[in-house]
Tab-separated table of C-alpha atoms and ligand atoms in Angstrom:
chain	number	residue	atom	x	y	z
A	863	UNK	CA	114.257	152.156	21.125
A	864	UNK	CA	113.197	152.635	24.714
A	865	UNK	CA	110.617	150.867	26.861
A	866	UNK	CA	108.223	153.055	28.852
A	867	UNK	CA	106.109	151.244	31.429
A	868	UNK	CA	103.224	152.953	33.193
A	869	UNK	CA	101.908	151.442	36.435
A	870	UNK	CA	98.288	151.223	37.574
A	871	UNK	CA	98.252	154.527	39.475
A	872	UNK	CA	99.833	156.302	36.502
A	873	UNK	CA	96.829	155.338	34.342
A	874	UNK	CA	94.183	155.413	37.041
A	875	UNK	CA	91.884	157.980	35.366
A	876	UNK	CA	91.368	160.176	32.305
A	877	UNK	CA	93.571	163.106	33.384
A	878	UNK	CA	96.432	160.735	34.246
A	879	UNK	CA	96.156	159.005	30.834
A	880	UNK	CA	96.268	162.473	29.295
A	881	UNK	CA	99.474	163.163	31.200
A	882	UNK	CA	100.918	159.764	30.171
A	883	UNK	CA	100.167	160.547	26.516
A	884	UNK	CA	102.101	163.818	26.753
A	885	UNK	CA	105.031	162.057	28.434
A	886	UNK	CA	105.136	159.561	25.550
A	887	UNK	CA	104.835	162.375	22.990
A	888	UNK	CA	107.866	164.118	24.495
A	889	UNK	CA	110.020	161.033	23.759
A	890	UNK	CA	108.640	159.916	20.406
A	891	UNK	CA	111.984	160.306	18.665
A	892	UNK	CA	113.367	157.565	20.943
A	893	UNK	CA	110.882	155.061	19.435
A	894	UNK	CA	109.046	154.122	22.606
A	895	UNK	CA	107.517	150.716	23.207
A	896	UNK	CA	104.824	151.322	25.809
A	897	UNK	CA	103.797	148.764	28.436
A	898	UNK	CA	100.746	149.384	30.599
A	899	UNK	CA	99.211	147.998	33.764
A	900	UNK	CA	95.503	147.738	34.458
A	901	UNK	CA	93.950	150.915	35.913
A	902	UNK	CA	94.594	151.082	39.688
A	903	UNK	CA	92.338	148.757	41.665
A	904	UNK	CA	91.161	146.688	38.702
A	905	UNK	CA	93.339	143.612	39.312
A	906	UNK	CA	92.278	143.467	42.988
A	907	UNK	CA	88.657	143.763	41.953
A	908	UNK	CA	88.975	141.044	39.301
A	909	UNK	CA	90.459	138.728	41.931
A	910	UNK	CA	87.353	139.236	44.078
A	911	UNK	CA	85.012	138.777	41.112
A	912	UNK	CA	86.730	135.548	40.142
A	913	UNK	CA	86.702	134.182	43.696
A	914	UNK	CA	82.996	134.856	44.157
A	915	UNK	CA	81.901	133.796	40.654
A	916	UNK	CA	81.259	130.199	41.627
A	917	UNK	CA	78.694	131.190	44.235
A	918	UNK	CA	77.422	134.612	43.109
A	919	UNK	CA	76.149	136.008	39.869
A	920	UNK	CA	78.982	138.135	38.480
A	921	UNK	CA	78.388	141.809	39.151
A	922	UNK	CA	80.320	143.881	36.636
A	923	UNK	CA	78.929	147.217	37.821
A	924	UNK	CA	82.165	148.512	39.362
A	925	UNK	CA	84.362	147.459	36.438
A	926	UNK	CA	81.898	148.846	33.896
A	927	UNK	CA	81.495	152.152	35.718
A	928	UNK	CA	85.222	152.688	36.232
A	929	UNK	CA	86.055	152.094	32.573
A	930	UNK	CA	83.051	154.077	31.349
A	931	UNK	CA	84.097	156.991	33.535
A	932	UNK	CA	87.654	156.884	32.136
A	933	UNK	CA	86.319	156.682	28.560
A	934	UNK	CA	84.038	159.633	29.152
A	935	UNK	CA	86.887	161.697	30.662
A	936	UNK	CA	88.885	160.934	27.512
A	937	UNK	CA	85.887	161.534	25.229
A	938	UNK	CA	86.119	158.040	23.768
A	939	UNK	CA	83.180	155.819	22.890
A	940	UNK	CA	82.146	153.107	25.360
A	941	UNK	CA	81.775	150.735	22.386
A	942	UNK	CA	85.535	150.450	22.418
A	943	UNK	CA	85.465	148.058	25.345
A	944	UNK	CA	82.068	146.371	24.865
A	945	UNK	CA	83.531	143.176	23.328
A	946	UNK	CA	86.029	142.773	26.200
A	947	UNK	CA	83.384	143.368	28.881
A	948	UNK	CA	81.074	140.854	27.222
A	949	UNK	CA	83.865	138.326	27.067
A	950	UNK	CA	84.663	138.928	30.745
A	951	UNK	CA	81.024	138.342	31.689
A	952	UNK	CA	80.899	135.126	29.672
A	953	UNK	CA	84.131	133.901	31.256
A	954	UNK	CA	82.823	134.624	34.760
A	955	UNK	CA	79.584	132.820	33.971
A	956	UNK	CA	81.412	129.702	32.887
A	957	UNK	CA	83.214	129.799	36.247
A	958	UNK	CA	79.915	129.276	38.082
A	959	UNK	CA	79.758	125.870	36.431
A	960	UNK	CA	83.366	125.001	37.194
A	961	UNK	CA	84.213	122.658	40.024
A	962	UNK	CA	87.273	124.475	41.253
A	963	UNK	CA	88.603	127.979	41.003
A	964	UNK	CA	92.147	127.304	39.867
A	965	UNK	CA	95.106	129.710	39.436
A	966	UNK	CA	94.675	129.046	35.722
A	967	UNK	CA	91.096	130.334	35.818
A	968	UNK	CA	92.213	133.311	37.858
A	969	UNK	CA	94.856	134.298	35.306
A	970	UNK	CA	92.259	134.214	32.565
A	971	UNK	CA	90.046	136.605	34.553
A	972	UNK	CA	92.965	138.891	35.457
A	973	UNK	CA	93.962	139.242	31.804
A	974	UNK	CA	90.995	141.549	31.245
A	975	UNK	CA	92.499	144.356	33.384
A	976	UNK	CA	95.515	144.987	31.170
A	977	UNK	CA	93.620	144.214	27.955
A	978	UNK	CA	91.070	146.888	28.792
A	979	UNK	CA	93.625	149.528	29.753
A	980	UNK	CA	95.864	148.909	26.711
A	981	UNK	CA	92.838	149.264	24.414
A	982	UNK	CA	91.779	152.554	26.001
A	983	UNK	CA	95.260	154.092	26.151
A	984	UNK	CA	96.183	153.241	22.542
A	985	UNK	CA	92.890	154.710	21.286
A	986	UNK	CA	93.385	157.877	23.239
A	987	UNK	CA	96.947	158.317	21.994
A	988	UNK	CA	95.758	157.920	18.410
A	989	UNK	CA	93.001	160.483	19.016
A	990	UNK	CA	95.673	162.867	20.316
A	991	UNK	CA	97.693	162.524	17.122
A	992	UNK	CA	100.148	159.812	18.152
A	993	UNK	CA	99.466	156.788	15.924
A	994	UNK	CA	99.334	153.921	18.410
A	995	UNK	CA	97.973	150.390	18.566
A	996	UNK	CA	97.242	148.081	21.460
A	997	UNK	CA	98.698	144.577	21.582
A	998	UNK	CA	98.201	141.621	23.846
A	999	UNK	CA	101.763	140.655	24.798
A	1000	UNK	CA	101.339	136.936	23.942
A	1001	UNK	CA	100.345	137.873	20.386
A	1002	UNK	CA	103.789	139.451	20.046
A	1003	UNK	CA	105.478	136.345	21.431
A	1004	UNK	CA	105.434	136.622	25.224
A	1005	UNK	CA	105.054	132.911	25.879
A	1006	UNK	CA	105.563	131.573	29.386
A	1007	UNK	CA	105.745	128.359	31.360
A	1008	UNK	CA	102.547	127.207	33.029
A	1009	UNK	CA	103.229	128.416	36.565
A	1010	UNK	CA	99.926	130.222	36.675
A	1011	UNK	CA	100.027	133.291	38.904
A	1012	UNK	CA	103.826	133.525	38.808
A	1013	UNK	CA	104.821	132.565	35.279
A	1014	UNK	CA	108.218	133.107	33.666
A	1015	UNK	CA	108.971	133.596	29.968
A	1016	UNK	CA	110.130	130.723	27.780
A	1017	UNK	CA	113.489	131.149	26.033
A	1018	UNK	CA	111.769	131.400	22.649
A	1019	UNK	CA	109.786	134.422	23.824
A	1020	UNK	CA	112.794	136.712	23.400
A	1021	UNK	CA	113.559	136.196	19.664
A	1022	UNK	CA	109.843	136.085	18.936
A	1023	UNK	CA	109.210	139.418	20.689
A	1024	UNK	CA	112.176	140.967	18.888
A	1025	UNK	CA	110.913	139.802	15.524
A	1026	UNK	CA	107.335	140.971	15.976
A	1027	UNK	CA	108.124	144.307	17.623
A	1028	UNK	CA	110.671	145.268	14.942
A	1029	UNK	CA	107.919	145.086	12.324
A	1030	UNK	CA	105.480	147.457	14.075
A	1031	UNK	CA	104.777	150.839	12.550
A	1032	UNK	CA	102.661	152.613	15.159
A	1033	UNK	CA	103.632	153.088	18.818
A	1034	UNK	CA	102.833	149.724	20.413
A	1035	UNK	CA	100.866	149.847	23.667
A	1036	UNK	CA	101.409	146.382	25.097
A	1037	UNK	CA	99.633	144.689	27.996
A	1038	UNK	CA	101.936	144.255	30.998
A	1039	UNK	CA	101.622	141.365	33.456
A	1040	UNK	CA	100.325	138.846	30.897
A	1041	UNK	CA	101.603	135.941	28.882
A	1042	UNK	CA	100.273	132.705	27.489
A	1043	UNK	CA	101.424	129.114	27.639
A	1044	UNK	CA	102.271	127.222	24.450
A	1045	UNK	CA	98.800	125.717	24.769
A	1046	UNK	CA	97.293	129.204	24.585
A	1047	UNK	CA	96.187	129.629	28.224
A	1048	UNK	CA	96.550	133.037	29.855
A	1049	UNK	CA	99.238	133.385	32.495
A	1050	UNK	CA	100.276	136.249	34.778
A	1051	UNK	CA	103.808	137.118	35.871
A	1052	UNK	CA	103.070	137.705	39.574
A	1053	UNK	CA	101.558	140.766	41.252
A	1054	UNK	CA	103.062	144.003	39.944
A	1055	UNK	CA	104.337	141.908	37.039
A	1056	UNK	CA	104.108	144.653	34.421
A	1057	UNK	CA	107.587	145.759	35.498
A	1058	UNK	CA	108.782	142.255	34.637
A	1059	UNK	CA	107.013	142.404	31.241
A	1060	UNK	CA	108.772	145.684	30.511
A	1061	UNK	CA	112.186	144.232	31.357
A	1062	UNK	CA	111.574	141.093	29.309
A	1063	UNK	CA	110.551	143.157	26.291
A	1064	UNK	CA	113.461	145.588	26.772
A	1065	UNK	CA	115.860	142.642	26.863
A	1066	UNK	CA	114.287	141.136	23.745
A	1067	UNK	CA	114.630	144.317	21.696
A	1068	UNK	CA	117.941	145.414	23.340
A	1069	UNK	CA	116.348	148.698	24.348
A	1070	UNK	CA	118.523	151.693	25.198
A	1071	UNK	CA	116.644	152.360	28.409
A	1072	UNK	CA	113.716	151.136	30.505
A	1073	UNK	CA	111.539	153.723	32.184
A	1074	UNK	CA	109.221	152.717	35.010
A	1075	UNK	CA	106.711	155.504	35.476
A	1076	UNK	CA	105.178	155.386	38.964
A	1077	UNK	CA	103.468	157.520	41.592
A	1078	UNK	CA	106.685	158.234	43.519
A	1079	UNK	CA	109.738	160.352	42.615
A	1080	UNK	CA	111.991	157.320	42.137
A	1081	UNK	CA	113.296	154.740	44.562
A	1082	UNK	CA	113.329	156.408	47.945
A	1083	UNK	CA	115.313	155.842	51.129
A	1084	UNK	CA	112.217	154.088	52.564
A	1085	UNK	CA	108.592	153.605	51.580
A	1086	UNK	CA	107.306	157.202	51.583
A	1087	UNK	CA	103.898	156.018	52.741
A	1088	UNK	CA	105.487	154.945	56.012
A	1089	UNK	CA	108.384	157.360	56.398
A	1090	UNK	CA	107.377	160.894	55.480
A	1091	UNK	CA	111.025	162.039	55.526
A	1092	UNK	CA	112.035	159.536	52.834
A	1093	UNK	CA	113.925	161.063	49.935
A	1094	UNK	CA	114.885	159.994	46.434
A	1095	UNK	CA	117.978	157.847	45.931
A	1096	UNK	CA	119.412	159.296	42.692
A	1097	UNK	CA	121.499	156.265	41.649
A	1098	UNK	CA	121.529	152.577	42.482
A	1099	UNK	CA	123.708	149.817	41.113
A	1100	UNK	CA	122.052	146.806	39.496
A	1101	UNK	CA	123.185	144.756	42.492
A	1102	UNK	CA	121.618	147.099	45.010
A	1103	UNK	CA	118.383	147.227	43.044
A	1104	UNK	CA	118.296	143.426	42.705
A	1105	UNK	CA	118.759	143.071	46.434
A	1106	UNK	CA	115.936	145.528	47.075
A	1107	UNK	CA	113.650	143.706	44.681
A	1108	UNK	CA	114.500	140.255	46.050
A	1109	UNK	CA	113.888	141.322	49.625
A	1110	UNK	CA	110.456	142.473	48.593
A	1111	UNK	CA	110.589	146.273	48.155
A	1112	UNK	CA	107.194	147.029	46.695
A	1113	UNK	CA	108.608	149.496	44.222
A	1114	UNK	CA	110.457	146.808	42.188
A	1115	UNK	CA	109.150	143.441	41.021
A	1116	UNK	CA	111.649	140.764	42.140
A	1117	UNK	CA	112.369	139.498	38.621
A	1118	UNK	CA	112.402	142.852	36.877
A	1119	UNK	CA	116.093	143.670	37.245
A	1120	UNK	CA	117.756	140.550	35.829
A	1121	UNK	CA	116.666	140.937	32.176
A	1122	UNK	CA	118.063	144.485	32.294
A	1123	UNK	CA	121.361	143.343	33.829
A	1124	UNK	CA	121.779	140.709	31.114
A	1125	UNK	CA	121.824	143.363	28.407
A	1126	UNK	CA	123.183	146.177	30.579
A	1127	UNK	CA	120.100	148.331	30.014
A	1128	UNK	CA	119.778	151.242	32.441
A	1129	UNK	CA	116.476	151.463	34.324
A	1130	UNK	CA	114.983	154.781	35.345
A	1131	UNK	CA	112.248	155.126	37.942
A	1132	UNK	CA	110.289	158.245	37.148
A	1133	UNK	CA	107.283	160.081	38.531
A	1134	UNK	CA	104.278	160.490	36.253
A	1135	UNK	CA	103.187	163.498	38.307
A	1136	UNK	CA	106.555	165.257	37.937
A	1137	UNK	CA	107.937	164.091	34.589
A	1138	UNK	CA	110.889	166.481	34.589
A	1139	UNK	CA	112.288	165.200	37.865
A	1140	UNK	CA	115.287	162.935	37.267
A	1141	UNK	CA	114.142	160.196	39.679
A	1142	UNK	CA	116.401	157.169	40.164
A	1143	UNK	CA	118.777	155.628	37.660
A	1144	UNK	CA	119.701	151.981	38.110
A	1145	UNK	CA	122.679	150.805	36.129
A	1146	UNK	CA	125.991	149.072	36.024
A	1147	UNK	CA	127.716	150.402	39.157
A	1148	UNK	CA	126.773	153.999	38.458
A	1149	UNK	CA	127.969	155.167	41.858
A	1150	UNK	CA	130.979	154.170	43.849
A	1151	UNK	CA	129.609	155.533	47.088
A	1152	UNK	CA	129.681	153.305	50.134
A	1153	UNK	CA	126.862	153.475	52.589
A	1154	UNK	CA	123.278	152.530	53.172
A	1155	UNK	CA	121.082	153.658	50.267
A	1156	UNK	CA	117.640	152.531	51.404
A	1157	UNK	CA	115.797	150.633	54.094
A	1158	UNK	CA	113.085	148.366	52.845
A	1159	UNK	CA	110.411	146.514	54.746
A	1160	UNK	CA	108.198	143.592	53.916
A	1161	UNK	CA	105.251	142.543	56.033
A	1162	UNK	CA	103.555	139.150	56.423
A	1163	UNK	CA	106.771	137.209	56.452
A	1164	UNK	CA	106.559	133.578	57.515
A	1165	UNK	CA	109.547	132.102	59.307
A	1166	UNK	CA	110.161	128.350	59.220
A	1167	UNK	CA	112.728	126.902	61.572
A	1168	UNK	CA	113.817	123.313	61.552
A	1169	UNK	CA	116.528	121.310	63.257
A	1170	UNK	CA	118.755	119.160	61.131
A	1171	UNK	CA	117.698	115.559	61.815
A	1172	UNK	CA	120.136	113.991	64.293
A	1173	UNK	CA	120.184	110.655	62.540
A	1174	UNK	CA	119.700	109.355	59.029
A	1175	UNK	CA	120.284	112.093	56.490
A	1176	UNK	CA	123.518	113.967	56.002
A	1177	UNK	CA	123.135	117.737	56.327
A	1178	UNK	CA	123.600	118.171	52.571
A	1179	UNK	CA	121.006	115.501	51.767
A	1180	UNK	CA	118.565	117.099	54.155
A	1181	UNK	CA	119.066	120.534	52.563
A	1182	UNK	CA	118.698	119.074	49.085
A	1183	UNK	CA	115.385	117.489	50.025
A	1184	UNK	CA	114.128	120.627	51.784
A	1185	UNK	CA	114.881	122.839	48.783
A	1186	UNK	CA	113.396	120.219	46.466
A	1187	UNK	CA	110.121	120.509	48.364
A	1188	UNK	CA	110.128	124.317	48.156
A	1189	UNK	CA	110.880	124.145	44.435
A	1190	UNK	CA	107.943	121.820	43.875
A	1191	UNK	CA	105.599	124.281	45.573
A	1192	UNK	CA	107.083	127.139	43.492
A	1193	UNK	CA	107.766	129.144	46.634
A	1194	UNK	CA	110.052	132.141	46.614
A	1195	UNK	CA	112.466	131.940	49.524
A	1196	UNK	CA	113.679	135.050	51.314
A	1197	UNK	CA	116.356	134.610	53.950
A	1198	UNK	CA	118.088	131.265	54.256
A	1199	UNK	CA	120.201	130.930	57.374
A	1200	UNK	CA	121.891	127.869	58.826
A	1201	UNK	CA	123.423	128.115	62.251
A	1202	UNK	CA	124.810	124.981	63.895
A	1203	UNK	CA	121.971	122.466	63.874
A	1204	UNK	CA	119.212	124.836	62.812
A	1205	UNK	CA	117.915	125.902	59.399
A	1206	UNK	CA	115.841	129.088	59.240
A	1207	UNK	CA	113.964	130.101	56.103
A	1208	UNK	CA	111.572	132.905	55.336
A	1209	UNK	CA	108.731	133.096	52.836
A	1210	UNK	CA	107.387	136.379	51.499
A	1211	UNK	CA	103.825	135.507	52.425
A	1212	UNK	CA	101.936	132.621	53.985
A	1213	UNK	CA	101.306	130.206	51.091
A	1214	UNK	CA	97.947	128.402	50.841
A	1215	UNK	CA	99.965	125.231	50.993
A	1216	UNK	CA	101.615	126.021	54.367
A	1217	UNK	CA	100.050	123.084	56.251
A	1218	UNK	CA	100.823	120.400	53.677
A	1219	UNK	CA	104.230	121.927	53.111
A	1220	UNK	CA	105.183	121.661	56.792
A	1221	UNK	CA	103.738	118.137	56.969
A	1222	UNK	CA	105.900	117.155	54.022
A	1223	UNK	CA	109.000	118.733	55.577
A	1224	UNK	CA	108.342	116.867	58.834
A	1225	UNK	CA	108.416	113.593	56.939
A	1226	UNK	CA	112.160	114.263	56.585
A	1227	UNK	CA	112.498	113.657	60.309
A	1228	UNK	CA	112.500	117.234	61.573
A	1229	UNK	CA	110.048	119.333	63.514
A	1230	UNK	CA	109.019	122.531	61.735
A	1231	UNK	CA	108.400	125.597	63.850
A	1232	UNK	CA	106.258	128.145	62.006
A	1233	UNK	CA	106.212	131.796	63.062
A	1234	UNK	CA	103.877	134.203	61.320
A	1235	UNK	CA	103.280	137.957	61.525
A	1236	UNK	CA	106.894	138.888	61.188
A	1237	UNK	CA	108.296	141.690	59.112
A	1238	UNK	CA	111.581	141.829	57.319
A	1239	UNK	CA	113.658	144.965	57.456
A	1240	UNK	CA	116.620	145.209	55.181
A	1241	UNK	CA	119.265	147.892	54.835
A	1242	UNK	CA	120.627	147.965	51.306
A	1243	UNK	CA	123.804	149.575	50.153
A	1244	UNK	CA	127.440	149.184	49.463
A	1245	UNK	CA	128.420	148.521	53.014
A	1246	UNK	CA	131.481	146.433	52.266
A	1247	UNK	CA	133.995	147.787	54.713
A	1248	UNK	CA	131.477	149.093	57.147
A	1249	UNK	CA	129.164	146.253	58.059
A	1250	UNK	CA	130.344	146.218	61.690
A	1251	UNK	CA	129.879	149.949	61.976
A	1252	UNK	CA	126.379	149.739	60.521
A	1253	UNK	CA	125.383	146.808	62.718
A	1254	UNK	CA	126.564	148.748	65.766
A	1255	UNK	CA	124.528	151.737	64.649
A	1256	UNK	CA	121.436	149.572	64.245
A	1257	UNK	CA	121.742	148.146	67.762
A	1258	UNK	CA	122.516	151.554	69.234
A	1259	UNK	CA	119.404	153.012	67.592
A	1260	UNK	CA	117.052	150.293	68.718
A	1261	UNK	CA	117.806	149.397	72.369
A	1262	UNK	CA	114.915	151.117	74.136
A	1263	UNK	CA	112.713	149.921	71.416
A	1264	UNK	CA	111.428	146.418	71.960
A	1265	UNK	CA	112.584	144.944	68.708
A	1266	UNK	CA	113.210	141.264	68.578
A	1267	UNK	CA	116.102	141.034	66.207
A	1268	UNK	CA	115.888	137.489	64.966
A	1269	UNK	CA	118.337	137.152	62.121
A	1270	UNK	CA	121.106	139.391	60.889
A	1271	UNK	CA	122.564	138.352	57.612
A	1272	UNK	CA	125.219	139.946	55.561
A	1273	UNK	CA	124.808	139.391	51.850
A	1274	UNK	CA	127.444	137.654	49.815
A	1275	UNK	CA	128.319	140.873	48.041
A	1276	UNK	CA	127.973	142.580	51.382
A	1277	UNK	CA	125.258	144.875	50.266
A	1278	UNK	CA	122.541	144.157	52.746
A	1279	UNK	CA	121.852	143.720	56.400
A	1280	UNK	CA	118.505	142.039	56.918
A	1281	UNK	CA	116.621	141.153	60.051
A	1282	UNK	CA	113.194	140.192	61.247
A	1283	UNK	CA	111.004	142.023	63.719
A	1284	UNK	CA	107.524	141.486	65.086
A	1285	UNK	CA	105.005	142.852	62.605
A	1286	UNK	CA	103.588	145.259	65.212
A	1287	UNK	CA	107.017	146.896	65.430
A	1288	UNK	CA	107.761	147.092	61.741
A	1289	UNK	CA	106.872	150.723	61.078
A	1290	UNK	CA	108.347	152.084	64.300
A	1291	UNK	CA	111.616	150.219	63.662
A	1292	UNK	CA	111.697	151.511	60.111
A	1293	UNK	CA	111.202	155.101	61.268
A	1294	UNK	CA	113.903	154.861	63.952
A	1295	UNK	CA	116.424	153.380	61.537
A	1296	UNK	CA	115.578	155.916	58.863
A	1297	UNK	CA	116.206	158.674	61.347
A	1298	UNK	CA	119.528	157.147	62.415
A	1299	UNK	CA	120.813	156.534	58.900
A	1300	UNK	CA	119.320	159.354	56.853
A	1301	UNK	CA	117.983	162.153	58.991
A	1302	UNK	CA	120.729	162.772	61.544
A	1303	UNK	CA	123.010	164.558	59.088
A	1304	UNK	CA	120.148	166.859	58.161
A	1305	UNK	CA	119.753	167.964	61.764
A	1306	UNK	CA	123.411	168.795	62.200
B	2502	ADP	P1	103.331	150.907	39.916
B	2502	ADP	O1	102.191	149.964	40.151
B	2502	ADP	O2	102.910	152.276	39.556
B	2502	ADP	O3	104.345	150.380	39.008
B	2502	ADP	P2	103.979	150.241	42.600
B	2502	ADP	O4	102.698	150.561	43.300
B	2502	ADP	O5	104.253	148.815	42.314
B	2502	ADP	O6	104.084	151.094	41.296
B	2502	ADP	O7	105.201	150.853	43.399
B	2502	ADP	C1	105.133	152.172	43.883
B	2502	ADP	C2	104.826	152.149	45.362
B	2502	ADP	O8	105.914	151.511	46.028
B	2502	ADP	C3	104.736	153.516	45.978
B	2502	ADP	O9	103.435	153.983	45.999
B	2502	ADP	C4	105.331	153.326	47.380
B	2502	ADP	O10	104.347	153.380	48.372
B	2502	ADP	C5	105.902	151.936	47.367
B	2502	ADP	N1	107.276	151.881	47.871
B	2502	ADP	C6	107.745	150.963	48.752
B	2502	ADP	N2	109.020	151.159	49.021
B	2502	ADP	C7	109.410	152.223	48.291
B	2502	ADP	C8	110.654	152.931	48.148
B	2502	ADP	N3	111.750	152.567	48.805
B	2502	ADP	N4	110.684	153.981	47.300
B	2502	ADP	C9	109.584	154.357	46.614
B	2502	ADP	N5	108.381	153.740	46.720
B	2502	ADP	C10	108.296	152.699	47.553
B	2503	LIG	N1	97.822	144.806	37.308
B	2503	LIG	C1	98.774	143.902	37.916
B	2503	LIG	C2	98.760	144.055	39.412
B	2503	LIG	O1	98.037	144.879	39.944
B	2503	LIG	C3	100.140	144.053	37.354
B	2503	LIG	C4	100.807	145.383	37.571
B	2503	LIG	O2	100.137	146.347	37.940
B	2503	LIG	O3	102.018	145.495	37.372
B	2503	LIG	O4	99.441	143.326	40.091
B	2504	MG	MG1	101.717	148.024	40.395
């Protein structure tokens, strides 16, 4: 069995769903389990609808028109999604009576995106002669903890998913991104979480391969929307891919690699628009090549700096308490650097709780300096013997360029060099480094 996951842009309209159906058809003998995202733009729109529902009458025009348009392009009846749209409207209406808009409420609203797309895609596949059926992932066993907005699967989800999926006859088209708590409340696995769903399900069924079908020809040397010269990286090790995901490369959800590593399942990143292109294969050390493979960037980084308190707590006690606070707020930490008497941490985005978080940290007897509008740039690769050489190359490339290099850290497995720059200089720094590391040999 293989898992094939199609992202939002890959199912954004009728012609794309047609293309997706043909891609699935071409691999039917490998017993695909299909995971789908909501059509592009739907999750963002549902977030807005949910946020405004307490003060405005829900306006479903955009959602209705988008799905109706897709159904008409696929020559499917609009009745197919009437029950879901009615349920969405009812749910939004109940929100207007609610006191607070909680992450729990938001997850319930967001569930409609993937439920709608899975319904449409499975029906179209069946119409095209591929017997398929849509499933809501929790009905197959994808149960999660109750960290709404960033939930993780419970241990029992894996055997349950295995058991239910092994019994299915038709090609299952399963909602990505979604789970439910034991109490039956909808949860989501974090933005772009369908990748994570696919990896969880692949782990559960011990799939032979996971395919992430996207709008790019694999993992590239940099985000192709920023660096036009970016090119496909044909192979990445699990470690390199995990580092990329953890540092926030948009192409990979941060938790999506681990379930694959656990069962040694190769991941392929493929392009829905060019299905015959080999894309990127991520696997157990598939390449022994040293060198920088990709440069990733992440905007909106928040940097927190704090001095170790001079009296009272031991350093280790202070760190324990600091990390305890971050764990309680369920915040994903990026860089963690301690130099002499200073601890520097980064967060992937400013949390809503930033003010109370810093106030709580200051109760430990430290002053917290918060810097926003930073970007993280990270060079990923197997740089083991060459870190010095690479660092020198970075500094040589950037001198005339007013980059404030704030932190350089070398990963434990020596596969990354990460630093922070002012947000305004993120793209220019990325382009300069890409040229230095990937384009110079082309010019020669
Ligand atoms: P999907 O939702 O289809 O699963 P995503 O939108 O999450 O896919 O990820 C694909 C996007 O990631 C691309 O459109 C691209 O702009 C962005 N991206 C960022 N960094 C990279 C990279 N190094 N290689 C390829 N794409 C990247
Ligand atoms: N639809 C969700 C999102 O936009 C999940 C996903 O696309 O993977 O974040
Ligand atoms: Mg996505």
